[in-house]
Coordinates of N, CA and C in Angstrom, one line a residue:
Chain A
G1 N 4.6 -7.7 -18.2 CA 4.0 -6.6 -17.4 C 5.0 -6.0 -16.4
D2 N 4.5 -5.0 -15.8 CA 5.4 -4.3 -14.8 C 5.6 -5.2 -13.6
S3 N 6.8 -5.0 -13.0 CA 7.1 -5.8 -11.8 C 8.1 -5.1 -10.9
V4 N 8.1 -5.4 -9.6 CA 9.1 -4.9 -8.7 C 9.7 -6.0 -7.9
T5 N 11.0 -6.1 -7.9 CA 11.7 -7.1 -7.1 C 12.5 -6.5 -6.0
Q6 N 12.2 -7.0 -4.8 CA 12.9 -6.5 -3.6 C 13.8 -7.6 -3.0
M7 N 14.8 -7.1 -2.3 CA 15.7 -7.9 -1.5 C 14.9 -8.8 -0.6
E8 N 15.3 -10.0 -0.5 CA 14.6 -11.0 0.4 C 14.9 -10.6 1.8
G9 N 13.9 -10.8 2.7 CA 14.2 -10.6 4.1 C 14.2 -11.9 4.8
P10 N 14.1 -11.8 6.1 CA 14.2 -10.6 6.9 C 15.6 -10.1 7.1
V11 N 15.7 -8.8 7.3 CA 17.0 -8.2 7.6 C 17.0 -7.8 9.1
T12 N 18.1 -8.2 9.7 CA 18.3 -7.8 11.1 C 19.6 -7.0 11.3
L13 N 19.5 -5.9 11.9 CA 20.7 -5.0 12.0 C 20.8 -4.5 13.5
S14 N 21.9 -4.1 13.9 CA 22.1 -3.5 15.2 C 21.9 -2.0 15.0
E15 N 21.4 -1.4 16.1 CA 21.2 0.1 16.1 C 22.5 0.8 15.6
E16 N 22.2 1.8 14.8 CA 23.3 2.7 14.2 C 24.0 2.0 13.0
A17 N 23.6 0.9 12.6 CA 24.2 0.2 11.4 C 23.6 0.9 10.2
F18 N 24.3 0.7 9.1 CA 23.9 1.2 7.8 C 22.9 0.3 7.1
L19 N 21.9 0.8 6.5 CA 20.9 0.0 5.9 C 20.8 0.2 4.4
T20 N 20.8 -0.9 3.7 CA 20.4 -0.9 2.3 C 19.4 -2.0 2.0
I21 N 18.3 -1.6 1.4 CA 17.3 -2.6 0.9 C 17.2 -2.4 -0.6
N22 N 17.6 -3.4 -1.3 CA 17.6 -3.3 -2.8 C 16.2 -3.5 -3.4
C23 N 16.0 -2.7 -4.4 CA 14.8 -2.7 -5.2 C 15.1 -2.5 -6.7
T24 N 14.7 -3.4 -7.5 CA 14.8 -3.2 -9.0 C 13.4 -3.3 -9.6
Y25 N 13.2 -2.7 -10.7 CA 11.9 -2.8 -11.4 C 12.0 -3.1 -12.8
T26 N 10.9 -3.6 -13.4 CA 10.8 -3.8 -14.8 C 9.5 -3.1 -15.2
A27 N 9.7 -2.1 -16.1 CA 8.5 -1.4 -16.6 C 8.9 -0.7 -17.9
T28 N 8.0 -0.6 -18.8 CA 8.2 0.3 -20.0 C 7.9 1.7 -19.6
G29 N 8.4 2.6 -20.3 CA 8.0 4.0 -20.1 C 8.7 4.6 -18.9
Y30 N 8.1 5.5 -18.2 CA 8.7 6.2 -17.1 C 7.8 6.2 -15.8
P31 N 8.0 5.1 -15.1 CA 7.2 5.0 -13.9 C 7.6 6.0 -12.8
S32 N 6.7 6.2 -11.9 CA 7.1 6.8 -10.6 C 7.4 5.7 -9.6
L33 N 8.4 6.0 -8.7 CA 8.8 5.0 -7.8 C 8.6 5.4 -6.3
F34 N 8.2 4.5 -5.5 CA 7.9 4.8 -4.1 C 8.5 3.8 -3.1
W35 N 8.7 4.2 -1.9 CA 8.9 3.4 -0.8 C 7.9 3.6 0.2
Y36 N 7.2 2.6 0.6 CA 6.2 2.6 1.7 C 6.7 1.8 2.9
V37 N 6.3 2.3 4.1 CA 6.7 1.5 5.3 C 5.5 1.1 6.1
Q38 N 5.5 -0.1 6.6 CA 4.3 -0.6 7.4 C 4.8 -1.0 8.7
Y39 N 4.4 -0.3 9.8 CA 4.7 -0.7 11.1 C 3.7 -1.8 11.6
P40 N 4.1 -2.6 12.6 CA 3.3 -3.7 13.0 C 1.8 -3.3 13.2
G41 N 0.9 -4.0 12.6 CA -0.5 -3.8 12.8 C -1.1 -2.5 12.2
E42 N -0.3 -1.8 11.4 CA -0.7 -0.6 10.8 C -0.8 -0.6 9.3
G43 N -1.4 0.4 8.7 CA -1.5 0.5 7.3 C -0.1 1.0 6.7
L44 N -0.1 1.2 5.4 CA 1.2 1.7 4.8 C 1.3 3.2 4.9
Q45 N 2.5 3.6 5.1 CA 2.8 5.1 5.1 C 3.8 5.3 4.0
L46 N 3.5 6.4 3.2 CA 4.5 6.7 2.2 C 5.8 7.3 2.8
L47 N 6.9 6.7 2.5 CA 8.2 7.1 3.1 C 8.9 8.1 2.2
L48 N 9.0 7.8 0.9 CA 9.6 8.7 0.0 C 9.2 8.3 -1.4
K49 N 9.4 9.2 -2.4 CA 9.1 8.9 -3.8 C 10.1 9.6 -4.7
A50 N 10.1 9.2 -5.9 CA 10.8 9.9 -7.0 C 10.1 9.7 -8.3
T51 N 9.9 10.7 -9.1 CA 9.1 10.7 -10.3 C 9.8 10.7 -11.6
K52 N 11.2 10.9 -11.5 CA 11.9 10.8 -12.8 C 13.3 10.4 -12.5
A53 N 14.0 10.0 -13.6 CA 15.4 9.5 -13.5 C 16.3 10.5 -12.8
D54 N 17.1 10.0 -11.9 CA 18.1 10.8 -11.1 C 17.5 11.6 -10.0
D55 N 16.2 11.5 -9.8 CA 15.6 12.2 -8.6 C 16.0 11.4 -7.4
K56 N 16.2 12.1 -6.3 CA 16.5 11.5 -5.0 C 15.3 11.8 -4.1
G57 N 14.7 10.8 -3.6 CA 13.7 11.0 -2.6 C 14.3 10.8 -1.2
S58 N 13.9 11.6 -0.2 CA 14.4 11.5 1.1 C 13.4 11.9 2.2
N59 N 13.5 11.2 3.3 CA 12.6 11.5 4.4 C 13.1 10.7 5.6
K60 N 13.1 11.4 6.8 CA 13.4 10.8 8.1 C 14.8 10.1 8.0
G61 N 15.7 10.6 7.3 CA 17.0 10.0 7.2 C 17.2 8.9 6.1
F62 N 16.0 8.5 5.5 CA 16.1 7.5 4.4 C 16.2 8.2 3.1
E63 N 16.9 7.6 2.2 CA 17.1 8.1 0.8 C 17.0 7.0 -0.2
A64 N 16.6 7.4 -1.4 CA 16.6 6.4 -2.5 C 16.7 7.3 -3.8
T65 N 17.5 6.8 -4.7 CA 17.7 7.5 -6.0 C 17.2 6.7 -7.1
Y66 N 16.5 7.3 -8.0 CA 15.8 6.7 -9.2 C 16.9 6.5 -10.2
R67 N 17.4 5.3 -10.4 CA 18.4 5.0 -11.4 C 17.8 4.3 -12.6
K68 N 17.7 5.0 -13.7 CA 17.0 4.4 -14.8 C 18.0 3.4 -15.5
E69 N 19.3 3.7 -15.5 CA 20.2 2.9 -16.2 C 20.3 1.5 -15.6
T70 N 20.1 1.4 -14.3 CA 20.1 0.1 -13.6 C 18.7 -0.3 -13.2
T71 N 17.7 0.4 -13.5 CA 16.3 0.2 -13.1 C 16.2 -0.2 -11.7
S72 N 16.8 0.7 -10.8 CA 16.8 0.5 -9.4 C 16.4 1.6 -8.6
F73 N 16.0 1.4 -7.4 CA 15.5 2.4 -6.4 C 15.8 1.9 -5.0
H74 N 17.1 1.7 -4.7 CA 17.5 1.1 -3.5 C 17.3 2.1 -2.3
L75 N 16.8 1.6 -1.2 CA 16.6 2.4 0.0 C 17.8 2.3 0.9
E76 N 18.2 3.5 1.4 CA 19.4 3.5 2.3 C 19.1 4.4 3.5
K77 N 19.8 4.1 4.6 CA 19.8 5.0 5.8 C 21.1 4.8 6.5
G78 N 21.7 5.9 6.9 CA 23.1 5.8 7.4 C 23.2 5.2 8.8
S79 N 22.1 5.4 9.6 CA 22.2 4.9 11.0 C 20.8 4.6 11.4
V80 N 20.5 3.3 11.5 CA 19.1 2.9 11.8 C 18.9 2.9 13.3
Q81 N 17.6 3.0 13.6 CA 17.2 3.0 15.0 C 16.2 1.9 15.2
V82 N 16.0 1.5 16.5 CA 15.0 0.5 16.8 C 13.7 0.8 16.3
S83 N 13.3 2.1 16.3 CA 12.0 2.5 15.8 C 11.8 2.4 14.3
D84 N 12.9 2.0 13.6 CA 12.8 1.8 12.1 C 12.3 0.4 11.8
S85 N 12.2 -0.4 12.8 CA 11.8 -1.8 12.6 C 10.4 -1.8 12.0
A86 N 10.2 -2.4 10.8 CA 9.0 -2.4 10.1 C 9.2 -3.2 8.8
V87 N 8.1 -3.3 8.0 CA 8.2 -3.9 6.7 C 8.2 -2.7 5.7
Y88 N 9.2 -2.8 4.7 CA 9.4 -1.8 3.7 C 9.0 -2.4 2.4
F89 N 8.1 -1.6 1.7 CA 7.6 -2.0 0.3 C 8.1 -1.0 -0.7
C90 N 8.7 -1.5 -1.7 CA 9.0 -0.7 -2.9 C 7.9 -0.9 -3.9
A91 N 7.5 0.2 -4.6 CA 6.4 0.2 -5.5 C 6.6 1.1 -6.7
L92 N 5.9 0.8 -7.7 CA 5.9 1.7 -8.9 C 4.5 2.0 -9.4
S93 N 4.3 3.1 -10.0 CA 3.0 3.4 -10.7 C 3.4 4.1 -12.0
K94 N 2.4 3.8 -12.9 CA 2.7 4.3 -14.3 C 1.4 4.7 -15.0
A95 N 1.4 5.9 -15.5 CA 0.3 6.3 -16.3 C 0.0 5.3 -17.5
G96 N -1.2 5.0 -17.6 CA -1.6 4.1 -18.7 C -1.6 2.6 -18.3
S97 N -1.1 2.3 -17.1 CA -1.1 1.0 -16.6 C -2.4 0.6 -16.0
A98 N -2.9 -0.6 -16.2 CA -4.2 -1.0 -15.6 C -4.0 -1.1 -14.1
R99 N -2.8 -1.4 -13.6 CA -2.6 -1.6 -12.2 C -2.1 -0.3 -11.6
Q100 N -2.7 0.2 -10.6 CA -2.3 1.5 -10.1 C -1.0 1.5 -9.4
L101 N -0.8 0.6 -8.5 CA 0.5 0.5 -7.8 C 1.0 -1.0 -7.9
T102 N 2.2 -1.2 -8.4 CA 2.7 -2.5 -8.4 C 3.7 -2.6 -7.2
F103 N 3.5 -3.5 -6.3 CA 4.3 -3.6 -5.1 C 5.4 -4.7 -5.2
G104 N 6.5 -4.5 -4.6 CA 7.4 -5.6 -4.3 C 6.8 -6.4 -3.2
S105 N 7.5 -7.5 -2.9 CA 7.0 -8.4 -1.9 C 7.2 -8.0 -0.4
G106 N 8.0 -6.9 -0.2 CA 8.2 -6.4 1.1 C 9.4 -7.0 1.8
T107 N 10.1 -6.2 2.6 CA 11.3 -6.6 3.3 C 11.1 -6.3 4.8
Q108 N 11.1 -7.3 5.6 CA 11.0 -7.1 7.1 C 12.4 -6.6 7.6
L109 N 12.4 -5.5 8.3 CA 13.6 -5.0 8.9 C 13.4 -5.1 10.5
T110 N 14.3 -5.7 11.1 CA 14.4 -5.6 12.6 C 15.7 -5.0 13.0
V111 N 15.6 -4.0 13.9 CA 16.8 -3.3 14.4 C 16.9 -3.6 15.9
L112 N 18.0 -4.2 16.3 CA 18.2 -4.6 17.7 C 19.0 -3.5 18.4
P113 N 18.6 -3.3 19.7 CA 19.3 -2.2 20.5 C 20.7 -2.7 20.8
Chain B
D1 N -5.7 17.0 11.3 CA -4.9 16.6 10.1 C -5.8 15.8 9.1
A2 N -5.5 16.1 7.9 CA -6.2 15.4 6.8 C -5.8 13.9 6.9
M3 N -6.7 13.0 6.7 CA -6.3 11.6 6.9 C -7.3 10.6 6.3
V4 N -7.0 9.4 6.3 CA -7.8 8.3 5.9 C -8.2 7.5 7.1
I5 N -9.4 7.3 7.3 CA -9.9 6.6 8.6 C -10.6 5.3 8.2
Q6 N -10.3 4.3 8.9 CA -11.0 3.0 8.7 C -11.6 2.5 10.0
N7 N -12.8 2.1 9.9 CA -13.6 1.5 11.0 C -14.3 0.2 10.6
P8 N -14.3 -0.7 11.5 CA -13.6 -0.7 12.8 C -12.1 -1.1 12.5
R9 N -11.2 -1.1 13.5 CA -9.9 -1.5 13.3 C -9.8 -3.1 13.3
Y10 N -10.7 -3.7 14.0 CA -10.7 -5.1 14.1 C -12.2 -5.5 14.0
Q11 N -12.4 -6.5 13.1 CA -13.7 -7.0 12.9 C -13.7 -8.5 12.9
V12 N -14.6 -9.1 13.7 CA -14.8 -10.5 13.7 C -16.1 -10.9 13.1
T13 N -16.2 -11.8 12.1 CA -17.5 -12.2 11.6 C -17.5 -13.7 11.5
Q14 N -18.7 -14.2 11.3 CA -18.8 -15.7 11.2 C -18.8 -16.1 9.7
F15 N -18.4 -17.3 9.5 CA -18.4 -17.9 8.1 C -19.7 -17.6 7.5
G16 N -19.7 -17.0 6.3 CA -21.0 -16.8 5.6 C -21.8 -15.6 6.0
K17 N -21.4 -14.9 7.0 CA -22.2 -13.8 7.5 C -21.7 -12.5 6.9
P18 N -22.6 -11.8 6.2 CA -22.1 -10.6 5.5 C -21.5 -9.6 6.4
V19 N -20.5 -8.9 5.9 CA -19.8 -7.9 6.7 C -19.4 -6.7 5.9
T20 N -19.5 -5.5 6.5 CA -19.1 -4.3 5.8 C -18.0 -3.6 6.5
L21 N -17.0 -3.2 5.8 CA -15.9 -2.4 6.3 C -16.0 -1.0 5.7
S22 N -15.6 0.0 6.6 CA -15.9 1.4 6.2 C -14.5 2.2 6.1
C23 N -14.5 3.1 5.2 CA -13.4 4.0 5.0 C -13.9 5.4 4.7
S24 N -13.3 6.3 5.4 CA -13.6 7.7 5.1 C -12.3 8.5 5.0
Q25 N -12.4 9.7 4.3 CA -11.2 10.5 4.1 C -11.5 12.0 4.1
T26 N -10.6 12.7 4.7 CA -10.8 14.1 4.7 C -9.8 14.9 3.8
L27 N -9.2 14.1 2.8 CA -8.2 14.6 1.9 C -8.8 15.2 0.7
N28 N -10.1 14.9 0.5 CA -10.9 15.3 -0.7 C -10.2 14.7 -2.0
H29 N -9.7 13.5 -1.9 CA -9.1 12.9 -3.0 C -10.2 12.2 -3.8
N30 N -10.0 12.2 -5.2 CA -11.1 11.7 -6.0 C -11.0 10.2 -6.3
V31 N -9.9 9.6 -5.9 CA -9.7 8.1 -6.1 C -9.6 7.4 -4.8
M32 N -10.4 6.4 -4.7 CA -10.3 5.5 -3.4 C -10.1 4.1 -3.8
Y33 N -9.3 3.4 -3.0 CA -8.9 2.0 -3.3 C -9.2 1.1 -2.2
W34 N -9.4 -0.1 -2.5 CA -9.5 -1.2 -1.4 C -8.4 -2.3 -1.8
Y35 N -7.6 -2.6 -0.8 CA -6.6 -3.6 -0.9 C -6.9 -4.7 0.1
Q36 N -6.5 -5.9 -0.2 CA -6.5 -7.0 0.7 C -5.0 -7.4 1.0
Q37 N -4.7 -7.5 2.2 CA -3.3 -7.9 2.5 C -3.3 -9.1 3.5
K38 N -2.8 -10.2 3.0 CA -2.6 -11.4 3.9 C -1.2 -11.4 4.5
S39 N -1.1 -12.2 5.5 CA 0.1 -12.2 6.3 C 1.4 -12.3 5.5
S40 N 2.3 -11.4 5.7 CA 3.6 -11.4 5.1 C 3.6 -11.3 3.6
Q41 N 2.5 -10.7 3.1 CA 2.4 -10.5 1.6 C 2.2 -9.0 1.3
A42 N 2.4 -8.6 0.1 CA 2.2 -7.3 -0.3 C 0.6 -7.1 -0.5
P43 N 0.2 -5.8 -0.3 CA -1.2 -5.6 -0.6 C -1.7 -5.9 -2.0
K44 N -2.9 -6.5 -2.1 CA -3.4 -6.9 -3.4 C -4.6 -6.0 -3.7
L45 N -4.6 -5.3 -4.8 CA -5.7 -4.4 -5.1 C -7.0 -5.2 -5.5
L46 N -8.1 -4.8 -4.8 CA -9.4 -5.4 -5.1 C -10.1 -4.6 -6.2
F47 N -10.3 -3.3 -5.9 CA -10.9 -2.4 -6.8 C -10.6 -1.0 -6.4
H48 N -11.0 -0.1 -7.3 CA -10.9 1.3 -7.0 C -12.0 2.1 -7.6
Y49 N -12.3 3.3 -7.0 CA -13.2 4.2 -7.6 C -12.4 5.4 -8.1
Y50 N -12.7 5.8 -9.3 CA -12.2 7.1 -9.8 C -13.4 8.0 -9.9
D51 N -13.5 8.9 -9.0 CA -14.8 9.6 -8.8 C -15.9 8.6 -8.5
K52 N -16.9 8.6 -9.4 CA -18.0 7.6 -9.2 C -17.8 6.3 -10.0
D53 N -16.8 6.3 -10.8 CA -16.5 5.2 -11.7 C -15.9 4.0 -10.9
F54 N -16.5 2.9 -11.0 CA -16.0 1.7 -10.3 C -15.1 0.9 -11.2
N55 N -14.0 0.5 -10.7 CA -13.0 -0.3 -11.5 C -12.6 -1.6 -10.7
N56 N -13.1 -2.7 -11.2 CA -12.8 -4.0 -10.5 C -11.6 -4.6 -11.1
E57 N -10.7 -5.2 -10.3 CA -9.6 -6.0 -10.8 C -10.2 -7.3 -11.3
A58 N -9.5 -7.8 -12.3 CA -10.0 -9.0 -13.0 C -10.1 -10.2 -12.1
D59 N -9.3 -10.3 -11.1 CA -9.2 -11.5 -10.3 C -9.9 -11.3 -8.9
T60 N -10.6 -10.2 -8.8 CA -11.3 -10.0 -7.5 C -12.6 -10.9 -7.5
P61 N -12.7 -11.7 -6.4 CA -13.9 -12.6 -6.4 C -15.2 -11.8 -6.3
D62 N -16.3 -12.4 -6.9 CA -17.6 -11.7 -6.9 C -18.1 -11.5 -5.5
N63 N -17.6 -12.2 -4.5 CA -18.0 -12.1 -3.1 C -17.7 -10.7 -2.6
F64 N -16.8 -10.0 -3.2 CA -16.4 -8.6 -2.8 C -17.1 -7.6 -3.6
Q65 N -17.8 -6.7 -2.9 CA -18.4 -5.5 -3.6 C -18.0 -4.3 -2.9
S66 N -18.3 -3.2 -3.5 CA -17.9 -1.9 -2.9 C -19.0 -0.8 -3.3
R67 N -19.1 0.2 -2.4 CA -20.0 1.3 -2.6 C -19.3 2.6 -2.2
R68 N -19.6 3.6 -3.0 CA -19.0 4.9 -2.7 C -20.1 5.9 -2.8
P69 N -20.8 6.2 -1.7 CA -22.0 7.1 -1.7 C -21.7 8.5 -2.0
N70 N -20.5 8.9 -1.6 CA -20.0 10.3 -1.8 C -18.5 10.3 -1.8
T71 N -17.9 11.5 -2.0 CA -16.5 11.6 -2.2 C -15.7 11.1 -0.9
S72 N -16.3 11.3 0.2 CA -15.6 11.0 1.5 C -15.6 9.6 1.9
F73 N -16.6 8.9 1.5 CA -16.8 7.5 2.1 C -16.8 6.4 1.0
C74 N -16.2 5.3 1.5 CA -16.2 4.1 0.6 C -16.4 2.9 1.5
F75 N -17.2 1.9 1.0 CA -17.4 0.7 1.8 C -17.0 -0.5 1.1
L76 N -16.5 -1.5 1.8 CA -16.2 -2.8 1.3 C -17.2 -3.8 1.9
D77 N -18.0 -4.5 1.0 CA -19.0 -5.5 1.4 C -18.4 -6.8 1.1
I78 N -18.4 -7.7 2.0 CA -18.1 -9.1 1.7 C -19.4 -9.9 2.0
R79 N -19.9 -10.5 0.9 CA -21.3 -11.0 1.0 C -21.3 -12.3 1.8
S80 N -20.4 -13.2 1.6 CA -20.4 -14.5 2.3 C -18.9 -14.8 2.6
P81 N -18.4 -14.3 3.7 CA -17.0 -14.4 4.0 C -16.6 -15.9 4.2
G82 N -15.5 -16.3 3.6 CA -15.0 -17.6 3.9 C -13.7 -17.4 4.7
L83 N -13.2 -18.6 5.2 CA -12.0 -18.5 6.1 C -10.9 -17.9 5.3
G84 N -10.8 -18.1 4.0 CA -9.7 -17.5 3.2 C -9.8 -16.0 3.1
D85 N -10.9 -15.4 3.5 CA -11.0 -14.0 3.4 C -10.5 -13.2 4.6
A86 N -10.0 -14.0 5.6 CA -9.4 -13.4 6.8 C -8.1 -12.7 6.4
A87 N -8.0 -11.4 6.6 CA -6.9 -10.6 6.1 C -7.0 -9.2 6.7
M88 N -6.0 -8.4 6.4 CA -6.0 -7.0 6.7 C -6.6 -6.3 5.4
Y89 N -7.6 -5.4 5.6 CA -8.1 -4.7 4.5 C -7.7 -3.3 4.6
L90 N -7.1 -2.8 3.5 CA -6.5 -1.4 3.5 C -7.3 -0.6 2.5
C91 N -7.6 0.6 3.0 CA -8.2 1.6 2.1 C -7.1 2.6 1.8
A92 N -7.1 3.1 0.6 CA -6.2 4.2 0.2 C -6.9 5.2 -0.6
T93 N -6.3 6.4 -0.7 CA -6.8 7.5 -1.6 C -5.7 8.1 -2.3
S94 N -6.0 8.7 -3.4 CA -5.0 9.5 -4.2 C -5.8 10.6 -4.9
R95 N -5.0 11.7 -5.2 CA -5.5 12.7 -6.1 C -5.1 12.4 -7.5
G96 N -6.0 12.0 -8.3 CA -5.7 11.5 -9.6 C -5.2 10.0 -9.5
Q97 N -5.1 9.4 -10.7 CA -5.0 8.0 -10.7 C -3.6 7.5 -10.5
F98 N -2.6 8.3 -10.7 CA -1.2 7.7 -10.6 C -0.3 8.5 -9.7
S99 N -0.9 9.3 -8.8 CA -0.1 10.0 -7.8 C 0.0 9.1 -6.6
E100 N 0.8 9.5 -5.6 CA 1.0 8.7 -4.5 C -0.3 8.4 -3.7
Q101 N -0.4 7.2 -3.1 CA -1.6 6.8 -2.4 C -1.3 7.0 -0.9
Y102 N -2.4 7.4 -0.2 CA -2.4 7.6 1.2 C -3.2 6.5 1.8
F103 N -2.7 5.7 2.7 CA -3.4 4.6 3.3 C -4.0 4.8 4.6
G104 N -5.1 4.2 4.9 CA -5.6 4.2 6.2 C -4.9 3.1 7.1
P105 N -5.3 3.0 8.4 CA -4.6 2.1 9.3 C -5.0 0.6 9.0
G106 N -6.1 0.4 8.3 CA -6.5 -1.0 8.0 C -7.5 -1.5 9.0
T107 N -8.3 -2.5 8.5 CA -9.2 -3.3 9.3 C -8.8 -4.7 9.2
R108 N -8.5 -5.3 10.4 CA -8.1 -6.7 10.4 C -9.4 -7.5 10.6
L109 N -9.7 -8.3 9.6 CA -10.9 -9.2 9.6 C -10.5 -10.6 10.0
T110 N -11.3 -11.1 11.0 CA -11.2 -12.5 11.4 C -12.5 -13.2 11.0
V111 N -12.4 -14.4 10.4 CA -13.6 -15.1 10.1 C -13.6 -16.4 10.9
T112 N -14.7 -16.6 11.7 CA -14.7 -17.8 12.6 C -15.7 -18.8 12.1

């Protein structure tokens, strides 16, 4: 079945450091890929998405590129802020799949001032 | 702003006492979902409504039920909560079955 594998956390960075959170997926066909962010005590917010190969999703300084050849959708940000501290979930959805969204296990990011 | 609203944000119930969680949306999305999220885990889909059609996940316990009286509202009923049902419950909506989902802030359920 479809699956999403995320980089193990927690990740701790200093403010203004470069962030990469790795995400790879296993799926047949052409899934759409998403990054969701969850701040403490809150629900999930859609951060960015990509619906086809080579698409780049971007939002709030975060970027991720849909790489079909490596089945990856790594999240990057050039300079993190304390306010970026949250849990980040990579996810996929695919037409015809019984499961609407397949989530990765989540990566806790802590940014220190 | 169009949004997904969940009430209450925090709910405490007693072991075995039925509880209902509420979700409403102003996005006019036709699909509504309920997820259970336990600490440090990814959300787990319990069921979803596509319009009025109810779709239960195979491993969702019978203890969990849902109602969708109209497009805007969806309820999660837990008939006899156990200690293991303590979790964050997330409601989400989408336009169509495989487009991005918009999540509410969640209801944190405590079972005493």
